Amino acid sequence: MFEKLEEIDAVVKKCNKCGLCTNRTNTVFGVGNPNADIMFIGEGPGADEDAEGEPFVGKAGKLMNQALIGLGISREKIYIANIVKCRPPNNRTPLKEEANACLDYLRNQVMIIKPKIIVLLGNTALKNILGEEYGITSTRGRWIDKKGIKYMPTFHPAALLRDESKKIDFWKDLELVKNEADVQNFQI
Ligand code: URA
Ligand code: SF4
């Protein structure tokens, strides 16, 4: 058990528990408020994230930032992390064994941060956190309560880059998060 995010980060930086360690430039641990009420979970670092060591700084991240700004959610008040902390080659989906190897770190992050809401960005986050039986198209936009945390599955921002029509639903889903945060007085 870890007590501080920095302790987990230090272990992650040296981690070689899965094959993704061989191609990384930087590990991408997560960023934001260590006491965040709202946490966003993506899939894994892309090229820009691998270069900078920070999640969602590339094209998909910029799109997500625009939505956050538009909704009045501040990136500094939430916490953002990924299922895997090292970049999969050619941005492929992380393999099950890679996600499994990495998930303990994320679980520890969640235990320390204690978010009230977790936004699951895309299928990889959804399936690895809530279970393989879930699919983003049928699950997005609906709250799922589990062990005192409210989960909101929505599209991955990279999916919006490929299909503009998904932007409307993505916005609607994040609006639900913003409204819930307002009602509950959560930090946004
Ligand atoms: N896509 C992700 O899933 N995570 C990132 O950090 C960047 C792009
Ligand atoms: Fe370790 Fe996770 Fe990186 Fe794999 S992806 S080497 S488990 S930090």
PDB file of C-alpha atoms and ligand atoms in Angstrom:
ATOM      1  CA  MET A   1       0.000   0.000   0.000  1.00  0.00           C
ATOM      2  CA  PHE A   2       1.160   3.479  -0.867  1.00  0.00           C
ATOM      3  CA  GLU A   3       0.296   6.612   1.059  1.00  0.00           C
ATOM      4  CA  LYS A   4       1.268   9.270  -1.447  1.00  0.00           C
ATOM      5  CA  LEU A   5       0.944   9.617  -5.197  1.00  0.00           C
ATOM      6  CA  GLU A   6       4.643  10.538  -5.401  1.00  0.00           C
ATOM      7  CA  GLU A   7       5.579   7.139  -3.959  1.00  0.00           C
ATOM      8  CA  ILE A   8       3.626   5.327  -6.679  1.00  0.00           C
ATOM      9  CA  ASP A   9       5.063   7.617  -9.340  1.00  0.00           C
ATOM     10  CA  ALA A  10       8.601   6.771  -8.219  1.00  0.00           C
ATOM     11  CA  VAL A  11       7.881   3.040  -8.600  1.00  0.00           C
ATOM     12  CA  VAL A  12       6.177   3.543 -11.972  1.00  0.00           C
ATOM     13  CA  LYS A  13       9.197   5.453 -13.306  1.00  0.00           C
ATOM     14  CA  LYS A  14      11.339   2.330 -12.817  1.00  0.00           C
ATOM     15  CA  CYS A  15       8.639  -0.211 -13.652  1.00  0.00           C
ATOM     16  CA  ASN A  16       9.351  -3.072 -16.038  1.00  0.00           C
ATOM     17  CA  LYS A  17       6.363  -5.262 -15.204  1.00  0.00           C
ATOM     18  CA  CYS A  18       5.233  -5.422 -18.831  1.00  0.00           C
ATOM     19  CA  GLY A  19       6.722  -5.177 -22.306  1.00  0.00           C
ATOM     20  CA  LEU A  20       5.623  -1.563 -22.780  1.00  0.00           C
ATOM     21  CA  CYS A  21       8.598  -0.497 -20.656  1.00  0.00           C
ATOM     22  CA  THR A  22      10.982  -1.135 -23.546  1.00  0.00           C
ATOM     23  CA  ASN A  23       9.727   1.591 -25.895  1.00  0.00           C
ATOM     24  CA  ARG A  24       8.878   4.407 -23.535  1.00  0.00           C
ATOM     25  CA  THR A  25      10.583   7.786 -23.407  1.00  0.00           C
ATOM     26  CA  ASN A  26       8.711   8.780 -20.262  1.00  0.00           C
ATOM     27  CA  THR A  27       6.193   7.097 -18.029  1.00  0.00           C
ATOM     28  CA  VAL A  28       2.901   9.003 -17.889  1.00  0.00           C
ATOM     29  CA  PHE A  29       1.692   8.708 -14.340  1.00  0.00           C
ATOM     30  CA  GLY A  30      -1.176  11.175 -14.148  1.00  0.00           C
ATOM     31  CA  VAL A  31      -1.727  14.835 -13.466  1.00  0.00           C
ATOM     32  CA  GLY A  32      -3.989  17.098 -11.459  1.00  0.00           C
ATOM     33  CA  ASN A  33      -5.411  17.598  -8.019  1.00  0.00           C
ATOM     34  CA  PRO A  34      -4.441  14.800  -5.581  1.00  0.00           C
ATOM     35  CA  ASN A  35      -7.751  15.412  -3.770  1.00  0.00           C
ATOM     36  CA  ALA A  36      -9.872  15.659  -6.904  1.00  0.00           C
ATOM     37  CA  ASP A  37     -13.578  14.867  -6.729  1.00  0.00           C
ATOM     38  CA  ILE A  38     -13.576  14.027 -10.425  1.00  0.00           C
ATOM     39  CA  MET A  39     -11.087  11.748 -12.141  1.00  0.00           C
ATOM     40  CA  PHE A  40     -10.764  11.081 -15.876  1.00  0.00           C
ATOM     41  CA  ILE A  41      -9.294   7.779 -17.053  1.00  0.00           C
ATOM     42  CA  GLY A  42      -8.064   7.287 -20.616  1.00  0.00           C
ATOM     43  CA  GLU A  43      -6.296   4.427 -22.371  1.00  0.00           C
ATOM     44  CA  GLY A  44      -2.576   5.064 -22.559  1.00  0.00           C
ATOM     45  CA  PRO A  45      -0.003   7.615 -23.641  1.00  0.00           C
ATOM     46  CA  GLY A  46       0.383   8.554 -27.295  1.00  0.00           C
ATOM     47  CA  ALA A  47       3.506  10.052 -28.892  1.00  0.00           C
ATOM     48  CA  ASP A  48       3.047  13.526 -27.380  1.00  0.00           C
ATOM     49  CA  GLU A  49       2.275  12.168 -23.929  1.00  0.00           C
ATOM     50  CA  ASP A  50       5.293   9.825 -24.106  1.00  0.00           C
ATOM     51  CA  ALA A  51       7.496  12.800 -25.047  1.00  0.00           C
ATOM     52  CA  GLU A  52       6.173  15.067 -22.292  1.00  0.00           C
ATOM     53  CA  GLY A  53       5.345  12.582 -19.534  1.00  0.00           C
ATOM     54  CA  GLU A  54       1.860  14.070 -19.115  1.00  0.00           C
ATOM     55  CA  PRO A  55      -1.522  12.604 -20.112  1.00  0.00           C
ATOM     56  CA  PHE A  56      -3.743  14.136 -22.777  1.00  0.00           C
ATOM     57  CA  VAL A  57      -1.401  16.816 -24.102  1.00  0.00           C
ATOM     58  CA  GLY A  58      -1.685  15.801 -27.791  1.00  0.00           C
ATOM     59  CA  LYS A  59      -4.487  16.293 -30.310  1.00  0.00           C
ATOM     60  CA  ALA A  60      -7.084  14.278 -28.382  1.00  0.00           C
ATOM     61  CA  GLY A  61      -6.116  16.049 -25.193  1.00  0.00           C
ATOM     62  CA  LYS A  62      -6.528  19.470 -26.778  1.00  0.00           C
ATOM     63  CA  LEU A  63     -10.017  18.502 -27.868  1.00  0.00           C
ATOM     64  CA  MET A  64     -10.809  17.300 -24.357  1.00  0.00           C
ATOM     65  CA  ASN A  65      -9.426  20.543 -22.902  1.00  0.00           C
ATOM     66  CA  GLN A  66     -11.739  22.574 -25.148  1.00  0.00           C
ATOM     67  CA  ALA A  67     -14.719  20.636 -23.825  1.00  0.00           C
ATOM     68  CA  LEU A  68     -13.554  21.078 -20.228  1.00  0.00           C
ATOM     69  CA  ILE A  69     -13.103  24.822 -20.726  1.00  0.00           C
ATOM     70  CA  GLY A  70     -16.473  25.087 -22.461  1.00  0.00           C
ATOM     71  CA  LEU A  71     -18.186  23.357 -19.553  1.00  0.00           C
ATOM     72  CA  GLY A  72     -16.318  25.255 -16.868  1.00  0.00           C
ATOM     73  CA  ILE A  73     -14.380  22.255 -15.567  1.00  0.00           C
ATOM     74  CA  SER A  74     -10.824  23.177 -14.643  1.00  0.00           C
ATOM     75  CA  ARG A  75      -8.013  20.758 -15.538  1.00  0.00           C
ATOM     76  CA  GLU A  76      -6.224  21.728 -12.333  1.00  0.00           C
ATOM     77  CA  LYS A  77      -9.107  20.701 -10.084  1.00  0.00           C
ATOM     78  CA  ILE A  78      -9.633  17.248 -11.586  1.00  0.00           C
ATOM     79  CA  TYR A  79      -7.181  14.357 -11.948  1.00  0.00           C
ATOM     80  CA  ILE A  80      -6.325  12.685 -15.255  1.00  0.00           C
ATOM     81  CA  ALA A  81      -4.689   9.273 -15.696  1.00  0.00           C
ATOM     82  CA  ASN A  82      -4.608   6.280 -18.032  1.00  0.00           C
ATOM     83  CA  ILE A  83      -5.017   2.509 -17.879  1.00  0.00           C
ATOM     84  CA  VAL A  84      -1.381   1.967 -18.928  1.00  0.00           C
ATOM     85  CA  LYS A  85       1.448   4.337 -18.066  1.00  0.00           C
ATOM     86  CA  CYS A  86       3.777   3.545 -20.954  1.00  0.00           C
ATOM     87  CA  ARG A  87       3.055   4.152 -24.642  1.00  0.00           C
ATOM     88  CA  PRO A  88       1.892   1.132 -26.639  1.00  0.00           C
ATOM     89  CA  PRO A  89       3.746   0.881 -29.991  1.00  0.00           C
ATOM     90  CA  ASN A  90       1.911   2.684 -32.823  1.00  0.00           C
ATOM     91  CA  ASN A  91      -0.789   3.642 -30.316  1.00  0.00           C
ATOM     92  CA  ARG A  92      -2.310   0.180 -30.420  1.00  0.00           C
ATOM     93  CA  THR A  93      -4.800  -0.788 -27.738  1.00  0.00           C
ATOM     94  CA  PRO A  94      -2.986  -2.105 -24.658  1.00  0.00           C
ATOM     95  CA  LEU A  95      -3.020  -5.901 -24.435  1.00  0.00           C
ATOM     96  CA  LYS A  96      -4.963  -7.467 -21.594  1.00  0.00           C
ATOM     97  CA  GLU A  97      -1.747  -8.568 -19.881  1.00  0.00           C
ATOM     98  CA  GLU A  98      -0.284  -5.060 -20.135  1.00  0.00           C
ATOM     99  CA  ALA A  99      -3.415  -3.489 -18.652  1.00  0.00           C
ATOM    100  CA  ASN A 100      -3.483  -6.107 -15.895  1.00  0.00           C
ATOM    101  CA  ALA A 101       0.172  -5.501 -15.083  1.00  0.00           C
ATOM    102  CA  CYS A 102      -0.424  -1.767 -14.785  1.00  0.00           C
ATOM    103  CA  LEU A 103      -3.858  -1.621 -13.128  1.00  0.00           C
ATOM    104  CA  ASP A 104      -2.601  -1.897  -9.549  1.00  0.00           C
ATOM    105  CA  TYR A 105      -0.963   1.514  -9.890  1.00  0.00           C
ATOM    106  CA  LEU A 106      -4.218   3.073 -11.042  1.00  0.00           C
ATOM    107  CA  ARG A 107      -6.159   1.344  -8.265  1.00  0.00           C
ATOM    108  CA  ASN A 108      -3.698   2.772  -5.755  1.00  0.00           C
ATOM    109  CA  GLN A 109      -4.071   6.219  -7.298  1.00  0.00           C
ATOM    110  CA  VAL A 110      -7.856   5.961  -6.935  1.00  0.00           C
ATOM    111  CA  MET A 111      -7.511   4.828  -3.295  1.00  0.00           C
ATOM    112  CA  ILE A 112      -5.408   7.890  -2.473  1.00  0.00           C
ATOM    113  CA  ILE A 113      -7.360  10.457  -4.504  1.00  0.00           C
ATOM    114  CA  LYS A 114     -10.776   9.091  -3.494  1.00  0.00           C
ATOM    115  CA  PRO A 115     -12.702  10.613  -6.382  1.00  0.00           C
ATOM    116  CA  LYS A 116     -16.498  10.773  -6.202  1.00  0.00           C
ATOM    117  CA  ILE A 117     -16.901  10.606  -9.968  1.00  0.00           C
ATOM    118  CA  ILE A 118     -14.785   8.725 -12.507  1.00  0.00           C
ATOM    119  CA  VAL A 119     -15.178   9.514 -16.197  1.00  0.00           C
ATOM    120  CA  LEU A 120     -14.190   6.502 -18.287  1.00  0.00           C
ATOM    121  CA  LEU A 121     -12.904   7.612 -21.682  1.00  0.00           C
ATOM    122  CA  GLY A 122     -13.520   4.878 -24.243  1.00  0.00           C
ATOM    123  CA  ASN A 123     -13.709   1.104 -24.266  1.00  0.00           C
ATOM    124  CA  THR A 124     -10.270   0.360 -22.847  1.00  0.00           C
ATOM    125  CA  ALA A 125     -10.968   2.357 -19.683  1.00  0.00           C
ATOM    126  CA  LEU A 126     -14.528   1.037 -19.431  1.00  0.00           C
ATOM    127  CA  LYS A 127     -13.696  -2.637 -19.869  1.00  0.00           C
ATOM    128  CA  ASN A 128     -10.640  -2.659 -17.636  1.00  0.00           C
ATOM    129  CA  ILE A 129     -12.358  -0.786 -14.810  1.00  0.00           C
ATOM    130  CA  LEU A 130     -15.942  -2.057 -14.897  1.00  0.00           C
ATOM    131  CA  GLY A 131     -15.629  -5.329 -16.820  1.00  0.00           C
ATOM    132  CA  GLU A 132     -15.339  -6.870 -20.264  1.00  0.00           C
ATOM    133  CA  GLU A 133     -19.107  -7.223 -20.533  1.00  0.00           C
ATOM    134  CA  TYR A 134     -19.513  -3.465 -20.978  1.00  0.00           C
ATOM    135  CA  GLY A 135     -19.325  -1.630 -24.312  1.00  0.00           C
ATOM    136  CA  ILE A 136     -19.017   2.113 -24.740  1.00  0.00           C
ATOM    137  CA  THR A 137     -21.758   2.582 -27.357  1.00  0.00           C
ATOM    138  CA  SER A 138     -24.461   1.051 -25.176  1.00  0.00           C
ATOM    139  CA  THR A 139     -23.106   2.200 -21.813  1.00  0.00           C
ATOM    140  CA  ARG A 140     -22.103   5.824 -22.442  1.00  0.00           C
ATOM    141  CA  GLY A 141     -24.139   8.611 -20.952  1.00  0.00           C
ATOM    142  CA  ARG A 142     -25.484   6.611 -18.006  1.00  0.00           C
ATOM    143  CA  TRP A 143     -24.273   6.670 -14.432  1.00  0.00           C
ATOM    144  CA  ILE A 144     -23.004   3.407 -13.016  1.00  0.00           C
ATOM    145  CA  ASP A 145     -22.667   3.321  -9.223  1.00  0.00           C
ATOM    146  CA  LYS A 146     -20.083   0.966  -7.802  1.00  0.00           C
ATOM    147  CA  LYS A 147     -18.532   0.919  -4.348  1.00  0.00           C
ATOM    148  CA  GLY A 148     -19.425   4.518  -3.619  1.00  0.00           C
ATOM    149  CA  ILE A 149     -18.067   5.898  -6.887  1.00  0.00           C
ATOM    150  CA  LYS A 150     -20.231   7.190  -9.730  1.00  0.00           C
ATOM    151  CA  TYR A 151     -18.845   6.183 -13.120  1.00  0.00           C
ATOM    152  CA  MET A 152     -19.691   8.012 -16.329  1.00  0.00           C
ATOM    153  CA  PRO A 153     -18.533   6.152 -19.436  1.00  0.00           C
ATOM    154  CA  THR A 154     -18.157   8.265 -22.565  1.00  0.00           C
ATOM    155  CA  PHE A 155     -16.314   8.255 -25.873  1.00  0.00           C
ATOM    156  CA  HIS A 156     -12.561   8.588 -25.962  1.00  0.00           C
ATOM    157  CA  PRO A 157     -11.653  12.045 -27.321  1.00  0.00           C
ATOM    158  CA  ALA A 158      -9.605  10.382 -30.097  1.00  0.00           C
ATOM    159  CA  ALA A 159     -12.873   8.834 -31.342  1.00  0.00           C
ATOM    160  CA  LEU A 160     -14.244  12.353 -31.778  1.00  0.00           C
ATOM    161  CA  LEU A 161     -11.327  13.174 -34.064  1.00  0.00           C
ATOM    162  CA  ARG A 162     -12.305  10.245 -36.276  1.00  0.00           C
ATOM    163  CA  ASP A 163     -16.065  10.860 -36.130  1.00  0.00           C
ATOM    164  CA  GLU A 164     -17.258  14.410 -35.494  1.00  0.00           C
ATOM    165  CA  SER A 165     -20.839  13.294 -34.842  1.00  0.00           C
ATOM    166  CA  LYS A 166     -19.730  11.775 -31.541  1.00  0.00           C
ATOM    167  CA  LYS A 167     -18.900  15.236 -30.207  1.00  0.00           C
ATOM    168  CA  ILE A 168     -22.545  15.913 -29.325  1.00  0.00           C
ATOM    169  CA  ASP A 169     -22.845  12.838 -27.108  1.00  0.00           C
ATOM    170  CA  PHE A 170     -19.426  13.451 -25.560  1.00  0.00           C
ATOM    171  CA  TRP A 171     -20.541  16.968 -24.637  1.00  0.00           C
ATOM    172  CA  LYS A 172     -23.869  15.682 -23.248  1.00  0.00           C
ATOM    173  CA  ASP A 173     -22.077  13.106 -21.096  1.00  0.00           C
ATOM    174  CA  LEU A 174     -19.681  15.675 -19.677  1.00  0.00           C
ATOM    175  CA  GLU A 175     -22.618  17.997 -19.059  1.00  0.00           C
ATOM    176  CA  LEU A 176     -24.123  15.288 -16.834  1.00  0.00           C
ATOM    177  CA  VAL A 177     -20.831  15.203 -14.929  1.00  0.00           C
ATOM    178  CA  LYS A 178     -20.752  18.995 -14.596  1.00  0.00           C
ATOM    179  CA  ASN A 179     -24.386  19.098 -13.407  1.00  0.00           C
ATOM    180  CA  GLU A 180     -23.791  16.364 -10.834  1.00  0.00           C
ATOM    181  CA  ALA A 181     -20.673  18.195  -9.626  1.00  0.00           C
ATOM    182  CA  ASP A 182     -22.678  21.405  -9.263  1.00  0.00           C
ATOM    183  CA  VAL A 183     -25.457  19.694  -7.318  1.00  0.00           C
ATOM    184  CA  GLN A 184     -23.004  17.917  -4.995  1.00  0.00           C
ATOM    185  CA  ASN A 185     -20.670  20.899  -4.648  1.00  0.00           C
ATOM    186  CA  PHE A 186     -17.729  18.930  -6.026  1.00  0.00           C
ATOM    187  CA  GLN A 187     -14.511  20.666  -6.993  1.00  0.00           C
ATOM    188  CA  ILE A 188     -14.515  21.498 -10.677  1.00  0.00           C
TER     189      ILE A 188
HETATM  190  N1  URA B   1      -5.090   8.993 -25.263  1.00  0.00           N
HETATM  191  C1  URA B   1      -5.192   8.434 -24.035  1.00  0.00           C
HETATM  192  O1  URA B   1      -5.927   7.501 -23.817  1.00  0.00           O
HETATM  193  N2  URA B   1      -4.460   8.952 -23.065  1.00  0.00           N
HETATM  194  C2  URA B   1      -3.640   9.983 -23.232  1.00  0.00           C
HETATM  195  O2  URA B   1      -3.008  10.395 -22.260  1.00  0.00           O
HETATM  196  C3  URA B   1      -3.547  10.557 -24.518  1.00  0.00           C
HETATM  197  C4  URA B   1      -4.277  10.037 -25.508  1.00  0.00           C
HETATM  198 FE1  SF4 B   2       4.938  -0.925 -15.751  1.00  0.00          FE
HETATM  199 FE2  SF4 B   2       2.570  -0.032 -16.508  1.00  0.00          FE
HETATM  200 FE3  SF4 B   2       4.721   0.685 -17.866  1.00  0.00          FE
HETATM  201 FE4  SF4 B   2       3.843  -1.820 -18.028  1.00  0.00          FE
HETATM  202  S1  SF4 B   2       2.761   0.023 -18.730  1.00  0.00           S
HETATM  203  S2  SF4 B   2       5.970  -1.177 -17.733  1.00  0.00           S
HETATM  204  S3  SF4 B   2       3.077  -2.146 -15.950  1.00  0.00           S
HETATM  205  S4  SF4 B   2       4.250   1.218 -15.746  1.00  0.00           S
END
